[in-house]
Coordinates of C-alpha atoms in Angstrom, one line a residue:
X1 CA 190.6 65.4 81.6
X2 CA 187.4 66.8 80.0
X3 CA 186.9 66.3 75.7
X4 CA 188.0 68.8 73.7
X5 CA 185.1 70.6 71.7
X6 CA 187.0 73.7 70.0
X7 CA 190.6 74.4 68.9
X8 CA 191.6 77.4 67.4
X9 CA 194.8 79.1 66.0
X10 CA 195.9 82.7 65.0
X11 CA 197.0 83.2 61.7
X12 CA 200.4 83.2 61.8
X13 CA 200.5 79.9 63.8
X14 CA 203.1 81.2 66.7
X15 CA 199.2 80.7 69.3
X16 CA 196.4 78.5 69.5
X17 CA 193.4 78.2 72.1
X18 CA 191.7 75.1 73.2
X19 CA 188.0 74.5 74.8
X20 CA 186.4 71.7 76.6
X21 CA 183.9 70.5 78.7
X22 CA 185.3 72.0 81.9
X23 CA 184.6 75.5 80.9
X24 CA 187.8 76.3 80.5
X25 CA 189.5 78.2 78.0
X26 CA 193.2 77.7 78.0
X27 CA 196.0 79.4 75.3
X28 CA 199.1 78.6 74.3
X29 CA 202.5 80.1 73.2
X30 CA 204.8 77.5 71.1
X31 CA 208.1 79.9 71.9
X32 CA 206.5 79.9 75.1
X33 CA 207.4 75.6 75.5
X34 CA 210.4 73.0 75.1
X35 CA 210.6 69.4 75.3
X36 CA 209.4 69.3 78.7
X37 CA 207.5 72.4 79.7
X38 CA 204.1 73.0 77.7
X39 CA 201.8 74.1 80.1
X40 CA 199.2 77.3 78.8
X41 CA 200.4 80.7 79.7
X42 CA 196.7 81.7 80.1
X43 CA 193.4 80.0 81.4
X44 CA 190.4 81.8 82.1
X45 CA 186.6 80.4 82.2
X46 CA 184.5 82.6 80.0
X47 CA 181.3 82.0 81.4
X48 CA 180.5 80.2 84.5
X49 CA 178.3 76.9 83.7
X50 CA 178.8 76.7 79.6
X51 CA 181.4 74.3 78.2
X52 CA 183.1 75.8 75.2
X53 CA 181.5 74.9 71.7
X54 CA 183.6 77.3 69.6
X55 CA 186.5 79.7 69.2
X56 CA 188.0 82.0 65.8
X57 CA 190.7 83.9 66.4
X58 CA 190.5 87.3 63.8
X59 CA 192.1 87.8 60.8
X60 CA 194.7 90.0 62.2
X61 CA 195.3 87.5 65.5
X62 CA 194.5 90.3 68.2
X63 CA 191.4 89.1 69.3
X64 CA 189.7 85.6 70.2
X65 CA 186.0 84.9 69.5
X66 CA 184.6 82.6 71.9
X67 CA 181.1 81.0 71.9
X68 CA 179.2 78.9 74.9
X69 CA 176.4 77.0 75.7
X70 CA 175.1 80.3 76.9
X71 CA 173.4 82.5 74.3
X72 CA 176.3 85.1 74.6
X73 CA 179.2 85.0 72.7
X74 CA 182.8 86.9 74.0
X75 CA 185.6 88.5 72.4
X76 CA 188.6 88.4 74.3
X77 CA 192.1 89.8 73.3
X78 CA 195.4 88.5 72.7
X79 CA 196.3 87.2 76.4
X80 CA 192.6 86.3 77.4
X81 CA 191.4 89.8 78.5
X82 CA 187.5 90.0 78.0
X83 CA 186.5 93.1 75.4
X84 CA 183.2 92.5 74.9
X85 CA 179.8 90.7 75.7
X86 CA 177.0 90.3 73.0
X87 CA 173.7 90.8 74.1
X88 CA 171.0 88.2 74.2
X89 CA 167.9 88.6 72.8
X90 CA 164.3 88.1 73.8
X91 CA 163.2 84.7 74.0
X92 CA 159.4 86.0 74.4
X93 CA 160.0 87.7 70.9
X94 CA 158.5 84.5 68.0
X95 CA 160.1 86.0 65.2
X96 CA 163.7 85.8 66.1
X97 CA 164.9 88.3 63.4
X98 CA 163.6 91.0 65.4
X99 CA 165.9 90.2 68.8
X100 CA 169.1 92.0 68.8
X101 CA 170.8 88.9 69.9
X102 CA 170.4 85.2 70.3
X103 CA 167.7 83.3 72.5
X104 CA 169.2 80.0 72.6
X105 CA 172.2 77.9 73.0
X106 CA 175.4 79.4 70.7
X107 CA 176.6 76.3 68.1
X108 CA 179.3 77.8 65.9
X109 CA 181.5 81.1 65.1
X110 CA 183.7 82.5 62.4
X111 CA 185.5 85.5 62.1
X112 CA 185.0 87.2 58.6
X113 CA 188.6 86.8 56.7
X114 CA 188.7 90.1 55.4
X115 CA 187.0 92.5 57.7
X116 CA 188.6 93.1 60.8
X117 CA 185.2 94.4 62.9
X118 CA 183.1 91.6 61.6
X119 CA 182.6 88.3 63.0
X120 CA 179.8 85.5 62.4
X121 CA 177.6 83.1 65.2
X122 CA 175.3 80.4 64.9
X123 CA 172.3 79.4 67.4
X124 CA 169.9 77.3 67.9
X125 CA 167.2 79.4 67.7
X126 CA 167.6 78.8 64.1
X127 CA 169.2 82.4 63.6
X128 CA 173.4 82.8 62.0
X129 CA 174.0 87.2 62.8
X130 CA 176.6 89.2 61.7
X131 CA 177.7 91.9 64.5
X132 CA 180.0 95.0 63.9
X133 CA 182.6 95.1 66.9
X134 CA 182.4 98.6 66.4
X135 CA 178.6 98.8 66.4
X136 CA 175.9 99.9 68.6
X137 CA 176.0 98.5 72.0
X138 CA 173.3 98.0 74.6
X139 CA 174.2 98.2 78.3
X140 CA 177.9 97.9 77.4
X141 CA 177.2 94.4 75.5
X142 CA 177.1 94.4 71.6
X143 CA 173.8 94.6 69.4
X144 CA 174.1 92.5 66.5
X145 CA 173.9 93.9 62.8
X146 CA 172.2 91.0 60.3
X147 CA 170.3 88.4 60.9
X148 CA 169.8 85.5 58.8
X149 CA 167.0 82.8 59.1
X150 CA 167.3 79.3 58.1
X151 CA 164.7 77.1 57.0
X152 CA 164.2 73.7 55.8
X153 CA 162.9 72.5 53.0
X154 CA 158.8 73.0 54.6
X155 CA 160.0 76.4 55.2
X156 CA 159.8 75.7 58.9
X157 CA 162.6 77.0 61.4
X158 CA 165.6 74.7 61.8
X159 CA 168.8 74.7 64.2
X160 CA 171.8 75.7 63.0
X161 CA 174.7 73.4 64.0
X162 CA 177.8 74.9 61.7
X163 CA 178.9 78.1 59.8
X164 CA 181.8 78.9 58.1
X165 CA 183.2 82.1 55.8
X166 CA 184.5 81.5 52.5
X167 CA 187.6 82.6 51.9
X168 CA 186.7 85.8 50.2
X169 CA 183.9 86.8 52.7
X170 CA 181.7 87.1 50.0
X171 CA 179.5 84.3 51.2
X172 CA 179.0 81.8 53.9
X173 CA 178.0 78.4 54.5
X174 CA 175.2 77.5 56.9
X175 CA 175.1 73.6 58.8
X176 CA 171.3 72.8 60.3
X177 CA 170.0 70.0 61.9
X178 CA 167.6 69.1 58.9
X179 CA 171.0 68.3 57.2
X180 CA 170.9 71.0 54.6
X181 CA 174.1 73.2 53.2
X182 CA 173.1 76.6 52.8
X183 CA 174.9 79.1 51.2
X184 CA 174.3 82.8 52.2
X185 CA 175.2 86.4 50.6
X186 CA 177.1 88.5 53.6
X187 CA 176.1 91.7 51.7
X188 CA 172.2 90.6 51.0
X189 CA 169.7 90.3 53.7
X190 CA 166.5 87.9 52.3
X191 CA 164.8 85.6 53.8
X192 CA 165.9 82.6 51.1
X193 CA 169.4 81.8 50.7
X194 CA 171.6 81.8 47.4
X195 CA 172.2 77.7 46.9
X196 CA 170.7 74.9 48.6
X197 CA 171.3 71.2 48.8
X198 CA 169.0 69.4 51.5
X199 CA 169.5 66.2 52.7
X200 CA 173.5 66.4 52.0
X201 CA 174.3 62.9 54.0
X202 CA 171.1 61.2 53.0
X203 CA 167.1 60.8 52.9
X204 CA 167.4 60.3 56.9
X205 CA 168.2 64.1 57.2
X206 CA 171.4 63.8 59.2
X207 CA 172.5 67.2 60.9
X208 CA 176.0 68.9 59.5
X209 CA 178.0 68.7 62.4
X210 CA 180.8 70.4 60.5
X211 CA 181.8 73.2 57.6
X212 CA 184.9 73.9 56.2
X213 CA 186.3 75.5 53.0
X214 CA 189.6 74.6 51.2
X215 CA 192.1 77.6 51.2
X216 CA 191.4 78.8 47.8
X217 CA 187.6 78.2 48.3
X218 CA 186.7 76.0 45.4
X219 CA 185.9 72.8 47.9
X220 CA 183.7 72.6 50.6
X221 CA 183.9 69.8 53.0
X222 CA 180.6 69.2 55.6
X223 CA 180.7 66.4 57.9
X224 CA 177.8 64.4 59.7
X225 CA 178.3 62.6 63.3
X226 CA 175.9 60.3 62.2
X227 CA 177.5 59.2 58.9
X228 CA 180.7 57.5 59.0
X229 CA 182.1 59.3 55.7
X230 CA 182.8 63.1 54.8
X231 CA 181.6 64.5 51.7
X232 CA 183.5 67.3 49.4
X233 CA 181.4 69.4 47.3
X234 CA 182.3 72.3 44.9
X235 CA 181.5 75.2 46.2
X236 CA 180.2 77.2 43.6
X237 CA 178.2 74.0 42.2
X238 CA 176.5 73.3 45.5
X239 CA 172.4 72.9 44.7
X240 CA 169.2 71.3 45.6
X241 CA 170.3 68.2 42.2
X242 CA 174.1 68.7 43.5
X243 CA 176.2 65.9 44.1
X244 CA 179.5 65.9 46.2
X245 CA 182.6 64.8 43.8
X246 CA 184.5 62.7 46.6
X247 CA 183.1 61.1 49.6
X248 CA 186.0 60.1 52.3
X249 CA 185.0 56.9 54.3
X250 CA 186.2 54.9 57.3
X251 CA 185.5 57.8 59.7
X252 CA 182.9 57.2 62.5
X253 CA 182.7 59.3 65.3
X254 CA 181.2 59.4 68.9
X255 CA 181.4 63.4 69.3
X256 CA 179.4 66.1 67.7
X257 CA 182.3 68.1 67.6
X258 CA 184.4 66.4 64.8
X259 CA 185.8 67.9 61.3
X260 CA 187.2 67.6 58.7
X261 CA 190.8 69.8 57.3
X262 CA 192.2 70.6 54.1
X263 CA 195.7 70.8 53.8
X264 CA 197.2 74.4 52.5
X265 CA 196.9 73.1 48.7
X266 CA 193.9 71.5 48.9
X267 CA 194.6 68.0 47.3
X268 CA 194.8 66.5 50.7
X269 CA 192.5 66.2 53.8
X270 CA 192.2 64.4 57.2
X271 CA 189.8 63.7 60.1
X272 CA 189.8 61.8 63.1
X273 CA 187.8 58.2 63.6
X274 CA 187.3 57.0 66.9
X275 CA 185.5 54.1 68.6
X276 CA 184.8 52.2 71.8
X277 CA 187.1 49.1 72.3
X278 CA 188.6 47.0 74.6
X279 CA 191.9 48.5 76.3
X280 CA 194.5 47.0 78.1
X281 CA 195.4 49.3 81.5
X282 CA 198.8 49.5 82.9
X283 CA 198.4 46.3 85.1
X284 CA 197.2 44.6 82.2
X285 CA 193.6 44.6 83.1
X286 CA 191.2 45.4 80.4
X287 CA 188.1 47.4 80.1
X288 CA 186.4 49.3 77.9
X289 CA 187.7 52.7 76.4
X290 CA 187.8 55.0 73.8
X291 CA 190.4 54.5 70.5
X292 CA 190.9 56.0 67.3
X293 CA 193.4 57.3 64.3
X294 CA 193.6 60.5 62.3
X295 CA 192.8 59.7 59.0
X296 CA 194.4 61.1 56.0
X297 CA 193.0 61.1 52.4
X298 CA 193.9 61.9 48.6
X299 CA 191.3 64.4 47.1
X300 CA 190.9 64.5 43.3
X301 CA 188.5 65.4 40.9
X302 CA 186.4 63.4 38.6
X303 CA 184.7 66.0 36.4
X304 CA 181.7 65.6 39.0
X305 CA 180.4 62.0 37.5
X306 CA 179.4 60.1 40.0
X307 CA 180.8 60.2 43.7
X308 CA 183.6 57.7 44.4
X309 CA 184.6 56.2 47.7
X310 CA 187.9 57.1 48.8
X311 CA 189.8 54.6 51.6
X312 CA 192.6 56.7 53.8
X313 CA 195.8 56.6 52.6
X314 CA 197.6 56.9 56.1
X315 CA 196.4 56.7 60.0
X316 CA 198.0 57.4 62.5
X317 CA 196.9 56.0 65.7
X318 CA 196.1 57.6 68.7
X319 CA 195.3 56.8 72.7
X320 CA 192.3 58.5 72.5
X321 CA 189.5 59.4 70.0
X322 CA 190.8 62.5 67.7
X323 CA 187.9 65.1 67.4
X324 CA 188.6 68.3 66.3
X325 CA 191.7 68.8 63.4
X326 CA 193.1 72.2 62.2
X327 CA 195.4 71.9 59.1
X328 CA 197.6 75.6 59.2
X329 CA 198.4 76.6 56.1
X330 CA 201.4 79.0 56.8
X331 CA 203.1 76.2 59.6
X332 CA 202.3 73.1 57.1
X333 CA 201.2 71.2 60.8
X334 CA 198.3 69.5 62.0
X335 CA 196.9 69.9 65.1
X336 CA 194.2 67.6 66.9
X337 CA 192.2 67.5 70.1
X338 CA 191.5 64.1 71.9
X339 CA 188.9 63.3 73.8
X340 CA 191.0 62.7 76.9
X341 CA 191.7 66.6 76.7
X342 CA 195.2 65.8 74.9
X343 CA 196.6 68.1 72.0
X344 CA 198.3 66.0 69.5
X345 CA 200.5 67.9 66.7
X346 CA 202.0 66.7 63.5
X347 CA 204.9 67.8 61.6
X348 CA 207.5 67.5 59.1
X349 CA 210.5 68.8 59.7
X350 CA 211.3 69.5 55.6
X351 CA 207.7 70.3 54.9
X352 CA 206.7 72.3 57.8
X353 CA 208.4 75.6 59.7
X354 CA 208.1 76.9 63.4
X355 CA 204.8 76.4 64.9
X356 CA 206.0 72.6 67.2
X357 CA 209.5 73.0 65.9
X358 CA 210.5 76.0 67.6
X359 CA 209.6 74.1 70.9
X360 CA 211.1 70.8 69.6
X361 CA 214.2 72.5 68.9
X362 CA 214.5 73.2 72.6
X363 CA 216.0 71.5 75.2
X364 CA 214.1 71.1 78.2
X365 CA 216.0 71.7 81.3
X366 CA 217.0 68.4 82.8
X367 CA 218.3 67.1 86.5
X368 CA 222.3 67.7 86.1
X369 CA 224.1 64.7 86.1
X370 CA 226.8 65.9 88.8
X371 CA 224.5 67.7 90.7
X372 CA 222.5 65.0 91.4
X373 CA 226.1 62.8 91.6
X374 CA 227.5 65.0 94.0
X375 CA 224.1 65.5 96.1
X376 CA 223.7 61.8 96.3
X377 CA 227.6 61.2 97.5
X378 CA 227.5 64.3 99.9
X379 CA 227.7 62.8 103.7
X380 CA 224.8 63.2 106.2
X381 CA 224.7 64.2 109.9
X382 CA 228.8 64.9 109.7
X383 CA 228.8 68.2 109.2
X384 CA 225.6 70.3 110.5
X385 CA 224.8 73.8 110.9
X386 CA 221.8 74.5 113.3
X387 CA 220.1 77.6 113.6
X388 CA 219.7 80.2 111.0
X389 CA 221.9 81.4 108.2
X390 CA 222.1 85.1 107.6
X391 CA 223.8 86.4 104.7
X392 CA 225.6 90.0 105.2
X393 CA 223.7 92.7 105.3
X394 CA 220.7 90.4 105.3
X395 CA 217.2 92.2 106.5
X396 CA 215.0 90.4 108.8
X397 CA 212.1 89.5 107.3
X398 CA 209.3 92.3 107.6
X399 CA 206.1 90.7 106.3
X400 CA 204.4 88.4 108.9
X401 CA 203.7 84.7 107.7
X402 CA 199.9 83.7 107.6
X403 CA 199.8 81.9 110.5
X404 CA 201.1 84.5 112.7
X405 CA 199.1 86.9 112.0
X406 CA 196.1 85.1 112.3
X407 CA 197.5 84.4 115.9
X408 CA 197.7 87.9 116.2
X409 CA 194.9 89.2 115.0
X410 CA 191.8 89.0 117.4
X411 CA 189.3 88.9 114.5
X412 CA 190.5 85.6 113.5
X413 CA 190.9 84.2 116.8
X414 CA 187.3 84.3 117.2
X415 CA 188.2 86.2 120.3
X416 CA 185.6 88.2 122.0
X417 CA 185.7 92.5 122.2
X418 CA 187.3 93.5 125.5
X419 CA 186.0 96.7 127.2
X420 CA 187.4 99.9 127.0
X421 CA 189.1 101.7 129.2
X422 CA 189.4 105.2 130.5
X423 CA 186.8 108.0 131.2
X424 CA 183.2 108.5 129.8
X425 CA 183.7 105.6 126.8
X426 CA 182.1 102.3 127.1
X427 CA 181.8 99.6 125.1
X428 CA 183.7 99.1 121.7
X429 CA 183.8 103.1 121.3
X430 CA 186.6 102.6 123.4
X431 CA 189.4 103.3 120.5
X432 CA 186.6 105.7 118.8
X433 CA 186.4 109.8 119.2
X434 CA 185.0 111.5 122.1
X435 CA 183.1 114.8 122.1
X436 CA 183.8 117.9 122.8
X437 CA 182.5 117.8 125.9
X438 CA 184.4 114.8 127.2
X439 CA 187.5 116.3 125.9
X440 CA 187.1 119.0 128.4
X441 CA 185.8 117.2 131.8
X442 CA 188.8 114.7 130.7
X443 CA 191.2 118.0 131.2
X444 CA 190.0 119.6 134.0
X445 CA 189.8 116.5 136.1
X446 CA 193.4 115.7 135.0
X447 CA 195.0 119.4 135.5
X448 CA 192.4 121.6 137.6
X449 CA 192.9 119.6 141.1
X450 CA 191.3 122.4 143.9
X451 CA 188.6 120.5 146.0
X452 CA 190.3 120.8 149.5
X453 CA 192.2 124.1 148.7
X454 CA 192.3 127.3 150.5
X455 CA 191.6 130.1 148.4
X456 CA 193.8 132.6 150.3
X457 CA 196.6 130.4 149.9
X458 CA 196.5 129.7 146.4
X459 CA 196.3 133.9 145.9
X460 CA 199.2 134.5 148.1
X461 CA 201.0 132.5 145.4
X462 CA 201.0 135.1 143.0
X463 CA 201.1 137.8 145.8
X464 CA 205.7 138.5 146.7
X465 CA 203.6 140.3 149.6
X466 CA 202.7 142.9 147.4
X467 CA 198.7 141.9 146.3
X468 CA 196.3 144.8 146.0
X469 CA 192.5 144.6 146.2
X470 CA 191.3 146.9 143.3
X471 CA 193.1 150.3 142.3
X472 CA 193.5 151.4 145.4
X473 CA 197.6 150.9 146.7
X474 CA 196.7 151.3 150.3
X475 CA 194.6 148.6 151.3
X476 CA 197.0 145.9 151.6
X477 CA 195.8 142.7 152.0
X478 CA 195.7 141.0 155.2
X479 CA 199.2 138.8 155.9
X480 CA 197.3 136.3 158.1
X481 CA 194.6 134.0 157.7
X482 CA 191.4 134.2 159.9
X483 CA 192.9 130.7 161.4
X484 CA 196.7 132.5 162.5
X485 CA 194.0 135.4 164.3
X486 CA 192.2 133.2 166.5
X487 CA 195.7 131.4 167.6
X488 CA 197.2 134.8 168.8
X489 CA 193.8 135.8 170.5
X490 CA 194.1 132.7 172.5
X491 CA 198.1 132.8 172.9
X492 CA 197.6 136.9 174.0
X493 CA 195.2 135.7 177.0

């Protein structure tokens, strides 16, 4: 199975959506599964050729923001319907605030927490937009609204690799490949940001590979794939002498994709570590594979002096390498895809509610022990019926198998057009409509038989010996053909 790159859940935790490299898009119900069934109730492929590299469901958990590879982000509803396309912009246009879309590959999304209409993408081309759902659309695909430019610190164009909304979605906070954190006003459109801190990870200017805000929006966590430790920063402190108050280590990655979650009060937060090893297969031969654990860690404060290390105070281990984690703050549960295209979720049944307990709670429905008793007991070739079984009042069936109709069916049989039949058609117009024309030759050679006739005869049909040659009564017409005449001339001599 393909990695997982994006992971997603609705606010009130009953649906989440998962994205890899297969293009696929596949949702998920938890009242939907039990202990044995948890297959997605919905699977679509968004665009043809992108793998996934992000997904937000809304605030209100109707919709399902989806971006690609592609430069055109969806929006699909609740049970994987497509709304809406954006549009992509002009990649002939330099300055790339003047497209109304993006030019290059999407890298992140975010759906604003307040606003209903307003969501948040991330490109490439060095470009994060804002777009009104309920804006102005071109073609039947959606213009964007704002566009915001990001910069490093030469002021050249740089890629943006994250983006996420702060909780009160009065800001946002911008990832680039120059490894700056940028913070951003969603109601101010300038060409500079608000706060700035370049070269977060180090002098070596890692890229972010990851955003994310604590619930309450006082800690911001960003995450490099090229740094084996995650660094928390207050958010409101964040600037270019700005130092991060905790930095978590022991996680190393091998995917770009990989985060970092808060729990719902924000004193915790975990991530997922993986690296190549050496694995032992089921016939106990070993070769090289992918391993990991997700990583848990205490967060606390130290009044901002310094920047201590922090070790993980639990891991769980796992068969494959952990890369994305969402923490939900209503459920209390931990979710986490693998690399091996795996979902993993955590839970406490004190601490957490619904979400994986709902399905846990079920049981799955087994093989019944005296079904299977009795079926394994029950004597063979004793007792046989041959033929078929009707039940009363049983209909034969009316719908033709496949097979049979393809035996059927001349078009399938590769079978070649037979002529026609029948007067004046030809050809495959056999079946077809005839003219007027042919209509009536086809009647009068059927009904209006007379070559070989006598006229006489065929009058003396309608005559009862009483025909009359115009209006006048006494010319009565001759009883006896010209034929009968010549007989008697010859009998009378």
């Amino acid at each position: 199975a393909s990695a997982v790159t994006c992971l997603a859940m609705d606010p009130l935790g009953s649906r989440f959506s998962v994205g890899g490299r297969d293009t696929n898009l596949r949702m998920y119900d938890f009242s939907g599964m039990d202990q044995r069934r948890r297959d997605p109730f919905h699977m679509t492929i968004p665009e043809d050729g992108h793998w996934l590299v992000a997904c937000t469901y809304s605030n209100t958990g109707d919709r399902l923001l989806v971006g690609t590879g592609g430069a055109q982000p969806l929006v699909f509803d609740r049970d994987g319907n497509e709304i809406i396309k954006f549009v992509r912009g002009d990649q002939y246009v330099a300055d790339k605030t003047k497209t109304t879309g993006h030019t290059a590959a999407v890298t992140a999304t975010d759906w604003h927490p307040l606003e209903r209409e307003i969501v948040l993408t991330a490109s490439s081309d060095g470009t994060a937009r804002l777009w009104n759902l309920q804006g102005k659309t071109q073609f039947d695909m959606l213009v964007c609204h704002k566009v915001f430019q990001a910069k490093n610190s030469r002021g050249h164009r740089t890629e943006i690799t994250s983006v996420c909304f702060h909780p009160g979605g009065r800001e946002f906070a911008l990832g680039t490949s120059c490894g700056s954190i940028q913070i951003w006003n969603v109601s101010r459109v300038s060409g500079r940001p608000e706060r700035v801190v370049y070269d977060a990870h180090g002098s070596s200017s890692k890229p972010i590979s990851s955003l994310t805000y604590s619930v309450d929006g006082t800690l911001l966590a960003s995450r490099s794939f090229e740094d084996n430790a995650v660094l928390i920063w207050k958010a409101q402190r964040i600037s270019k002498s700005s130092r991060p108050i905790v930095a978590c280590q022991g996680l190393p990655t091998l995917h770009e994709q990989a985060n970092f979650a808060f729990s719902p009060d924000g004193r915790y937060g975990c991530g997922g570590a993986s690296a190549l090893a050496t694995k032992s297969g089921p016939d106990g031969a070993k070769a090289k594979g992918e391993l990991g654990s997700l990583n848990f860690y205490s967060i606390g404060d130290n009044g901002g002096i310094g920047t201590p290390s922090v070790e993980p105070i639990a891991a769980l281990e796992t068969q494959s390498g952990p890369i994305i984690a969402k923490w939900h703050k209503q459920l209390n549960q931990v979710l986490v895809g693998c690399s091996d295209g795996s979902i993993l979720v955590y839970f406490d049944r004190a601490l957490s509610k619904k979400g994986a307990l709902l399905s846990a709670a079920k049981a799955g429905r087994g093989v019944d022990e005296l079904s299977a008793l009795l079926k394994s007991k029950a004597p063979e070739g004793l007792a046989a019926v041959s033929g078929e079984i009707l039940a009363p009042f049983a209909q034969a069936r009316k719908r033709k198998r496949r097979g049979e109709e393809e035996e059927v069916n001349p078009v399938t049989r590769l079978e070649p057009e037979r002529p026609a039949s029948g007067k004046h058609k030809a050809g495959g117009q056999g079946n077809g409509a005839t003219t007027f024309a042919q209509f009536i030759a086809d009647q009068s050679f059927q009904k209006n038989k007379i070559a070989g006739l006598d006229p006489r005869e065929a009058l003396m049909k309608y005559s009862d010996e009483k025909n009359y040659l115009g209006a006048d009564k006494d010319k009565v017409l001759h009883s006896k053909t010209a034929e009968e005449e010549e007989e008697e001339l010859e009998n009378g001599n």
